[in-house]
Coordinates of N, CA, C and O and ligand atoms in Angstrom, one line a residue:
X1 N 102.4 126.1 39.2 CA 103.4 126.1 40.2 C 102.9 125.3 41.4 O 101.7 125.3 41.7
X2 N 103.9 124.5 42.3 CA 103.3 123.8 43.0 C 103.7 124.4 44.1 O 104.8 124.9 44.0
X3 N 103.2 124.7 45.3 CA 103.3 125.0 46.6 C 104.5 124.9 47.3 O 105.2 125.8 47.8
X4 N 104.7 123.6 47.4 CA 105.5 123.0 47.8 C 107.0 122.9 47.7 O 107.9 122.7 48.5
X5 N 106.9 123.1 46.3 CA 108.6 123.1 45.2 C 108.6 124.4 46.2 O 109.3 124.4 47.2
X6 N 107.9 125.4 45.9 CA 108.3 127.1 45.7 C 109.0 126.9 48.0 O 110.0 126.9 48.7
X7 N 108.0 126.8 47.9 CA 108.1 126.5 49.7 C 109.7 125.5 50.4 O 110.3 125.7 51.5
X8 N 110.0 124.4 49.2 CA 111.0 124.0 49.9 C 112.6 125.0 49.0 O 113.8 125.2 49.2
X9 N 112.0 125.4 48.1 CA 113.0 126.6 47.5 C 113.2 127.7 48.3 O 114.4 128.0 48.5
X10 N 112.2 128.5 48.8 CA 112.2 129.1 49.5 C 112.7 128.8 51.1 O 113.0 129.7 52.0
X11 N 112.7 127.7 51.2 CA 113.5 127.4 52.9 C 115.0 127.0 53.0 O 115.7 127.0 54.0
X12 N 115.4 126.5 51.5 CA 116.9 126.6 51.0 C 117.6 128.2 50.8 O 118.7 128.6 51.1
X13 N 116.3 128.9 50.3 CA 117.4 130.1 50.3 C 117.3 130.9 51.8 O 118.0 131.9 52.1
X14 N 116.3 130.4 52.7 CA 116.1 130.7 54.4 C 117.4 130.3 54.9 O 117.8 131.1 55.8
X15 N 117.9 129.6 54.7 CA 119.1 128.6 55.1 C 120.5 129.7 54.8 O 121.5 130.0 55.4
X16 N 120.2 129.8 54.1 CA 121.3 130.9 52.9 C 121.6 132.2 53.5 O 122.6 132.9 53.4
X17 N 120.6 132.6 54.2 CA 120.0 133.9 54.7 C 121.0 133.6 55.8 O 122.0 134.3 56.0
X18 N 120.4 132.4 56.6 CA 121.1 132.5 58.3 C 122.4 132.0 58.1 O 123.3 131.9 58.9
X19 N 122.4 131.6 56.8 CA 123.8 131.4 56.8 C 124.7 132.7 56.7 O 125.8 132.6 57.2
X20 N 124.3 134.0 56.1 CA 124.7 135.5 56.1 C 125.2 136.2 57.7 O 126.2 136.6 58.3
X21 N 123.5 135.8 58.0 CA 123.8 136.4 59.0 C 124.8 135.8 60.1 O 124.6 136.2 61.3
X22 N 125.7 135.0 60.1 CA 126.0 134.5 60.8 C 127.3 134.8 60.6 O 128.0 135.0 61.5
X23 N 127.9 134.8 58.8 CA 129.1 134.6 58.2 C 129.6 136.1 58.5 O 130.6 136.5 59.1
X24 N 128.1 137.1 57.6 CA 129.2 138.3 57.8 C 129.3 139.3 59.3 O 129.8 140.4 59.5
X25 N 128.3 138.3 60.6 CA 128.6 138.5 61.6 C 129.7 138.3 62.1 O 130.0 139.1 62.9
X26 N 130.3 137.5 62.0 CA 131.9 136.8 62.4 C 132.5 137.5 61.5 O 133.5 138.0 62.1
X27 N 132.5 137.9 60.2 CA 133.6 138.6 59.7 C 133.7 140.2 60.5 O 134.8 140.4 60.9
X28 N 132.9 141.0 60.6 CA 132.5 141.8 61.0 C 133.1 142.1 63.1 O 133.4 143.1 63.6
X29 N 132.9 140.7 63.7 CA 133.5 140.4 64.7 C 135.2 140.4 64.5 O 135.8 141.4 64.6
X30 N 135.6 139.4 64.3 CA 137.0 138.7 64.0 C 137.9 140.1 63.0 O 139.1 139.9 62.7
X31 N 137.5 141.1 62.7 CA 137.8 141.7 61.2 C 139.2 142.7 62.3 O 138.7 143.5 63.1
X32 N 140.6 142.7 62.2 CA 141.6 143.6 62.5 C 142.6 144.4 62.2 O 143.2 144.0 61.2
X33 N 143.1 145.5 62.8 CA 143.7 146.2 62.0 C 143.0 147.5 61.5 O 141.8 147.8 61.9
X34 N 143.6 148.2 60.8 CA 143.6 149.6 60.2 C 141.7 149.1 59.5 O 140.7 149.7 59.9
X35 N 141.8 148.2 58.6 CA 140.5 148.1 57.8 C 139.2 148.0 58.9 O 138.1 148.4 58.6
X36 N 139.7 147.5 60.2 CA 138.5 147.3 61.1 C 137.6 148.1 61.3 O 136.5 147.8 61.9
X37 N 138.1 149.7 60.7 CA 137.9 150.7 61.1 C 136.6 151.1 59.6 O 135.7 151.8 59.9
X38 N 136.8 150.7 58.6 CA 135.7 150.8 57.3 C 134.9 149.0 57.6 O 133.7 148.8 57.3
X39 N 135.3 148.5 57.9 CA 134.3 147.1 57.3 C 134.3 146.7 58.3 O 134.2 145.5 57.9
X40 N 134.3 146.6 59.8 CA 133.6 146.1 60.7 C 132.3 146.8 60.5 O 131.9 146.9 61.7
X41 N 131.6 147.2 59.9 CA 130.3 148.1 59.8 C 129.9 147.9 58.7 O 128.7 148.0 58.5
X42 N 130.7 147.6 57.8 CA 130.4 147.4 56.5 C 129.6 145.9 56.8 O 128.4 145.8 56.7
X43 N 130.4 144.9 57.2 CA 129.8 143.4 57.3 C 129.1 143.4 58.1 O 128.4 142.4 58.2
X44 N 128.8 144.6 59.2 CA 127.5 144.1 60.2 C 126.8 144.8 59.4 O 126.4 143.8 58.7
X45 N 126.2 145.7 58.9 CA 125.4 146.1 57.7 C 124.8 144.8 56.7 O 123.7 144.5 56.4
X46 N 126.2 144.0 56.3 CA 125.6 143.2 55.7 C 124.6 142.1 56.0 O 123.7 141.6 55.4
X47 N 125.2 141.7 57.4 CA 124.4 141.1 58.5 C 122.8 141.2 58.3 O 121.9 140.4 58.0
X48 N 122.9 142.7 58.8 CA 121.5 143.2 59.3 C 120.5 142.4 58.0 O 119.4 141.8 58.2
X49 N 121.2 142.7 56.2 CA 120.5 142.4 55.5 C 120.2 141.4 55.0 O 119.4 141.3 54.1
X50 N 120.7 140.7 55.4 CA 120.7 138.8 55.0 C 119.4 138.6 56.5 O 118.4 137.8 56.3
X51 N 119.5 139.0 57.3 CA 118.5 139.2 58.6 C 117.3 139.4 58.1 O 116.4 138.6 58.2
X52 N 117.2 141.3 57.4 CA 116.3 141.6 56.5 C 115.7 140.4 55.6 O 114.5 140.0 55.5
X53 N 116.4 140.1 55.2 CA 115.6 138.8 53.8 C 115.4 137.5 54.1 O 115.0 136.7 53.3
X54 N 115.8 137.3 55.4 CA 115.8 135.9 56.3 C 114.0 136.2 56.5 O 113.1 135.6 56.0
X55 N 113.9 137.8 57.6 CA 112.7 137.8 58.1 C 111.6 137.7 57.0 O 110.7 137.0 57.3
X56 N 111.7 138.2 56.0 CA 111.0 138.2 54.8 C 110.3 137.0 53.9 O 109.2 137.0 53.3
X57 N 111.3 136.0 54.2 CA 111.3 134.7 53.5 C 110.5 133.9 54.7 O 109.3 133.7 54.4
X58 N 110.7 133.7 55.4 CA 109.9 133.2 56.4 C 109.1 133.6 57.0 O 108.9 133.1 58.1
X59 N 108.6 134.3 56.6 CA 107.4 135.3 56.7 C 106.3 134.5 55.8 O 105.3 134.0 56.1
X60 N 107.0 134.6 54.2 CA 106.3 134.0 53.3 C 105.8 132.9 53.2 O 104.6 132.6 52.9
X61 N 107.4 132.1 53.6 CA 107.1 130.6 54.2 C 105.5 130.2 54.7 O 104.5 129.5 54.2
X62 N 105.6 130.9 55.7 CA 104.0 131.0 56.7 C 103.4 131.0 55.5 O 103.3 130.0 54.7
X63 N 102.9 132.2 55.2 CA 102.2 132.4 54.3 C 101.5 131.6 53.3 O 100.3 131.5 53.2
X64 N 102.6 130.9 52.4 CA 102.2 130.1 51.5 C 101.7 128.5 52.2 O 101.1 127.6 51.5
X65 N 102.0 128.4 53.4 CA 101.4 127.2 54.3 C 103.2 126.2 54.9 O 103.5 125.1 55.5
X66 N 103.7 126.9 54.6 CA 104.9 126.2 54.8 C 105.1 126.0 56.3 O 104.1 125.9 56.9
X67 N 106.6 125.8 57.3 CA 107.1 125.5 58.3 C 108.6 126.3 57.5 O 109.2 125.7 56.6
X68 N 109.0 127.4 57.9 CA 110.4 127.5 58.1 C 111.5 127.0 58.7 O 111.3 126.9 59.9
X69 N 112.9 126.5 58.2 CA 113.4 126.2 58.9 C 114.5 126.8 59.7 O 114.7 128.0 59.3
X70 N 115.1 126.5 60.5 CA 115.8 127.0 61.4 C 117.2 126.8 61.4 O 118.0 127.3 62.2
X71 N 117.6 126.0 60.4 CA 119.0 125.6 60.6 C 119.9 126.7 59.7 O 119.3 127.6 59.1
X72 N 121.3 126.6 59.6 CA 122.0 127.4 58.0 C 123.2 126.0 57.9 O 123.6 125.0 58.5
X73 N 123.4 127.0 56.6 CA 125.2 126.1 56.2 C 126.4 126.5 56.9 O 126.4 127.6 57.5
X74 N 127.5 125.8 56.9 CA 128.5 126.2 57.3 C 129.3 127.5 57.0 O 129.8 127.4 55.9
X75 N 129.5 128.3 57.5 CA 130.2 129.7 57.4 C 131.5 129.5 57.0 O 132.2 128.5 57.2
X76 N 132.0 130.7 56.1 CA 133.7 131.0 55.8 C 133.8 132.0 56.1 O 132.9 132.9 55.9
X77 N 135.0 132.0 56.8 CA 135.6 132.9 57.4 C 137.1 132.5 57.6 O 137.7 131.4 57.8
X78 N 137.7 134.0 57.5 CA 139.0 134.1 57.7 C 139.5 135.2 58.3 O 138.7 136.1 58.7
X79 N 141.0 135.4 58.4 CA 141.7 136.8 58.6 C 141.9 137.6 57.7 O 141.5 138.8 57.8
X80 N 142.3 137.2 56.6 CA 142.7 137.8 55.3 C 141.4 138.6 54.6 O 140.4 137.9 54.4
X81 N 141.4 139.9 54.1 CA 140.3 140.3 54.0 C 140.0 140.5 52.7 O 139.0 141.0 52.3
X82 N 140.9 140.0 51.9 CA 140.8 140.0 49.9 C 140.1 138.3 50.1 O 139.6 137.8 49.1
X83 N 140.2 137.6 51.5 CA 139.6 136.0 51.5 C 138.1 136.2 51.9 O 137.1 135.5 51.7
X84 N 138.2 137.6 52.7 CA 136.7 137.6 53.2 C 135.9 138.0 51.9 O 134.8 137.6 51.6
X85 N 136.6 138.8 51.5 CA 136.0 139.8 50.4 C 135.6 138.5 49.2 O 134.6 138.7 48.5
X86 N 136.1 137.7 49.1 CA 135.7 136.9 48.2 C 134.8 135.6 48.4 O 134.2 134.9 47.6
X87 N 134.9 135.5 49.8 CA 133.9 134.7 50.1 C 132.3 135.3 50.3 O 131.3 134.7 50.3
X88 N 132.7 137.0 50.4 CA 131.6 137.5 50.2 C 130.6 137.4 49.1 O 129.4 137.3 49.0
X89 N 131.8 137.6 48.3 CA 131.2 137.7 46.6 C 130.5 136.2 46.0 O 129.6 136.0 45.2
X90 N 131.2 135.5 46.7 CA 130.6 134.1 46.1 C 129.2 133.8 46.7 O 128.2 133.2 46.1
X91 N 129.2 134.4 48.2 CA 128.1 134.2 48.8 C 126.8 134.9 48.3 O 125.7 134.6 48.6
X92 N 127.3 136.0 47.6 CA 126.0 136.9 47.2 C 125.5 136.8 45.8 O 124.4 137.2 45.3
X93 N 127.1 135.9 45.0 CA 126.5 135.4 43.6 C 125.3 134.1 43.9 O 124.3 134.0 43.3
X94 N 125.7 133.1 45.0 CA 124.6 131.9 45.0 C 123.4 132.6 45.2 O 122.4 132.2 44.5
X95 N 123.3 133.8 46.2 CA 122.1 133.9 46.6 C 121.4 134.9 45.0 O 120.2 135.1 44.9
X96 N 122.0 135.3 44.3 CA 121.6 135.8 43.2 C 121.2 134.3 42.0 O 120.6 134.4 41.0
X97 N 121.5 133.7 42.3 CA 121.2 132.3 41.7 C 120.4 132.0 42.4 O 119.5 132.0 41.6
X98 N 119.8 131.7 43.5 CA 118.8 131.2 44.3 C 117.6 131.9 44.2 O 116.5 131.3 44.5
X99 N 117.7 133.1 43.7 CA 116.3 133.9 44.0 C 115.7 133.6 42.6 O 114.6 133.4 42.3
X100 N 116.7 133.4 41.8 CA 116.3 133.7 39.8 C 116.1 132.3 40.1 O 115.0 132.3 40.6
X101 N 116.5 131.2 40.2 CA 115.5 129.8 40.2 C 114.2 130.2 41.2 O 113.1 129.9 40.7
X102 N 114.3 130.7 42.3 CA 112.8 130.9 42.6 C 112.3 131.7 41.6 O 111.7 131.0 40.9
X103 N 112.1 132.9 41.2 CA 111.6 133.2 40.3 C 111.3 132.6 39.1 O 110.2 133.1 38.6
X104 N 111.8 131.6 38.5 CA 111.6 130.4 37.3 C 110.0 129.7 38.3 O 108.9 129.6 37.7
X105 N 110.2 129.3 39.3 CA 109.5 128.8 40.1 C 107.8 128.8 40.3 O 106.9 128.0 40.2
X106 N 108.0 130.7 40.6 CA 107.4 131.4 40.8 C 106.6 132.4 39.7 O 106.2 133.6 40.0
X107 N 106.4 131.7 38.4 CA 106.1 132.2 37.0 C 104.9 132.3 38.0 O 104.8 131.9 39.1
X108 N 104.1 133.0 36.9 CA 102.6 132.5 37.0 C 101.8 133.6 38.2 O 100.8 134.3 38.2
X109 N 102.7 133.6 38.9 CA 102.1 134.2 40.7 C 103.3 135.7 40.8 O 104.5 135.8 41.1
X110 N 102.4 136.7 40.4 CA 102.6 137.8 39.9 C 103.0 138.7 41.4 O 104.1 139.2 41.5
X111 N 102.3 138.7 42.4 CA 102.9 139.6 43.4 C 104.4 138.0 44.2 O 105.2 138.5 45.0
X112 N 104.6 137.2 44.0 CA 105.6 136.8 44.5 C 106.6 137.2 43.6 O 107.7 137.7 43.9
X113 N 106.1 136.8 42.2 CA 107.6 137.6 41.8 C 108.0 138.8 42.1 O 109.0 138.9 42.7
X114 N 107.5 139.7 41.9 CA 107.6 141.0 42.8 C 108.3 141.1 44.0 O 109.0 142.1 44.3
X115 N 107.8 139.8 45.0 CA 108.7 140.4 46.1 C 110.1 139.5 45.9 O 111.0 139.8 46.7
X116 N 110.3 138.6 45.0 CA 112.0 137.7 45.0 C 112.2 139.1 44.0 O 113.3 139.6 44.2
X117 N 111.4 139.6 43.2 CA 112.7 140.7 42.0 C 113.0 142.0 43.1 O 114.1 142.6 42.9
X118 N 112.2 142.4 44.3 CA 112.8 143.1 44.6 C 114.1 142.6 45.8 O 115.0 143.4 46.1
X119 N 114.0 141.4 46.4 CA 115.0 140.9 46.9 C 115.9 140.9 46.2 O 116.9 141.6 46.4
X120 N 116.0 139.9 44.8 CA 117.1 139.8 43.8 C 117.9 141.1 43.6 O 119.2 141.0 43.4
X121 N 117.1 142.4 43.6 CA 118.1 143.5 43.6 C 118.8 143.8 44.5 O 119.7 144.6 44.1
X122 N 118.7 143.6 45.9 CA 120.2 144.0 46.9 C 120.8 143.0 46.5 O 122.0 143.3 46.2
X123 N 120.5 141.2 46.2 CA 121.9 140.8 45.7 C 122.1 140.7 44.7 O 122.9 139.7 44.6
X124 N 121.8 141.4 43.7 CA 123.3 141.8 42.2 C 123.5 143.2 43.3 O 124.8 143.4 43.2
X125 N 123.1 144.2 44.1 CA 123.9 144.8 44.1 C 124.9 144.5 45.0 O 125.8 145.3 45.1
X126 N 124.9 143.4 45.8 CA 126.3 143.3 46.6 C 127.0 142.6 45.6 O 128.2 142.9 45.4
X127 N 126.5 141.6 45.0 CA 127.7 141.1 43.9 C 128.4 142.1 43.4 O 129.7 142.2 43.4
X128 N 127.5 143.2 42.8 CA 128.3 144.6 41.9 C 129.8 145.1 43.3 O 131.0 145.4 43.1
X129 N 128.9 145.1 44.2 CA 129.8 145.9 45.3 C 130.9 145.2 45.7 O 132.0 145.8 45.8
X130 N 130.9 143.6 46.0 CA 132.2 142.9 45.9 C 132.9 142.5 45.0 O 133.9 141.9 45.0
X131 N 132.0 143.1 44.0 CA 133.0 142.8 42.3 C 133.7 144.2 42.4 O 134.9 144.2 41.9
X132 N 133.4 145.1 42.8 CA 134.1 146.2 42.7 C 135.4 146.5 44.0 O 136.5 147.2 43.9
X133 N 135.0 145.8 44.9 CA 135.8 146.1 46.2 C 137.2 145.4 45.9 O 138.4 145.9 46.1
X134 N 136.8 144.0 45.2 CA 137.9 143.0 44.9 C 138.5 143.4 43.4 O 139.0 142.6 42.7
X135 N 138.3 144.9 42.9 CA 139.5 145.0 41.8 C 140.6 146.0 42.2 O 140.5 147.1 42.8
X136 N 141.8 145.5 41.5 CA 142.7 146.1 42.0 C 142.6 147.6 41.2 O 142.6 147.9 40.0
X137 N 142.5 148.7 42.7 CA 142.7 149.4 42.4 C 143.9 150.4 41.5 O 143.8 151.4 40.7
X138 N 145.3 149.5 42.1 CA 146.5 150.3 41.3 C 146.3 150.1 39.8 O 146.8 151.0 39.1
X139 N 145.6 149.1 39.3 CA 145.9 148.8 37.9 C 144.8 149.9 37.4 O 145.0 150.5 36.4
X140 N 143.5 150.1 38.4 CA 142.6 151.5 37.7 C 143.0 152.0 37.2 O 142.9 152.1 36.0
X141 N 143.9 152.8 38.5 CA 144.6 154.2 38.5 C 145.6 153.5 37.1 O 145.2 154.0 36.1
X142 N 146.3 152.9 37.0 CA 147.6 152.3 35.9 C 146.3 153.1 34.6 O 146.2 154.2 34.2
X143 N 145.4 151.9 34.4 CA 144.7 152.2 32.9 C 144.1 153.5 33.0 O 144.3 154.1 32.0
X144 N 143.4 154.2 34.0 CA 143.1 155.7 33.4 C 144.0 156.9 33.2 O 143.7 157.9 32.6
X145 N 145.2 156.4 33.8 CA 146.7 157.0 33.0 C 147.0 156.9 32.3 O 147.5 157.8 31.6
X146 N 146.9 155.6 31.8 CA 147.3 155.3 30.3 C 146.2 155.7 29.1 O 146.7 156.0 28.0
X147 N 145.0 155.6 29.4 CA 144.3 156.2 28.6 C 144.4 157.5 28.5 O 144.2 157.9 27.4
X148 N 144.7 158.6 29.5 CA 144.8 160.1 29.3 C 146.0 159.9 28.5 O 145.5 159.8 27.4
X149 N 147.3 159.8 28.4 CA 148.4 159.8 28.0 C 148.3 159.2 26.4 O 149.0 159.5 25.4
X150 N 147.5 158.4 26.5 CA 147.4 157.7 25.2 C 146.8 158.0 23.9 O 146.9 157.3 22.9
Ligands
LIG201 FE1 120.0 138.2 51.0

């Protein structure tokens, strides 16, 4: 493994991070109406954890001899909250792709995998959580009626 690959891999998914904190801070801001009341808390939560794994990763950065960088990507955001909800999901599937190529990366070097597998698990579990948020509930309730009945 080379230093360097893992280090500039690791400052793309740093990027990724502040790009979180930033996105589901403005959703979490901007968020109105009846729902404001469940998910302005929900997305500052999510905030805090893209924060969480921002501070983590550049931590590492150091560590392995790197320079962190400071910049992110451009944010989505909207009003519509089935648009937030899915810009969520896409954002937490990349970063579930980002960590499993660092990990490809990171063969060999046994406590770093360790700390991307235990990152990688909050994000499948927000993927799980915006895969779940974004199905329609009526058709649930539709198929577990139809299964009792059937
Ligand atoms: Fe994250």
């Amino acid at each position: 493994m080379s230093n360097q690959a893992i280090i500039d891999h690791l400052n793309e998914i740093l990027k990724h991070e502040w790009t979180g904190v930033a996105q589901y801070s403005q959703a979490s801001f901007i968020i109105e109406g009846p729902w404001r009341e469940v998910y302005a808390e929900k997305f500052e939560d999510d905030a805090k954890e893209s924060f969480k794994h921002a501070n983590l990763i550049g931590n590492k950065i150091v560590a392995l001899g790197g320079v962190p960088v400071a910049q992110r990507n451009e944010i989505k955001q909207s009003k519509d909250l089935t648009e937030v909800l899915q810009n969520s999901l896409a954002f937490e599937s990349k970063a579930v792709e980002m960590y499993s190529q660092a990990l490809e990366l990171a063969e060999g070097n046994r406590p770093l995998v360790v700390f991307l597998e235990d990152i990688l698990l909050d994000e499948q579990e927000g993927v799980e959580e915006y895969t779940k948020l974004l199905r329609n509930s009526q058709a649930v309730v539709q198929a577990s009626t139809a299964r009792k009945s059937g």
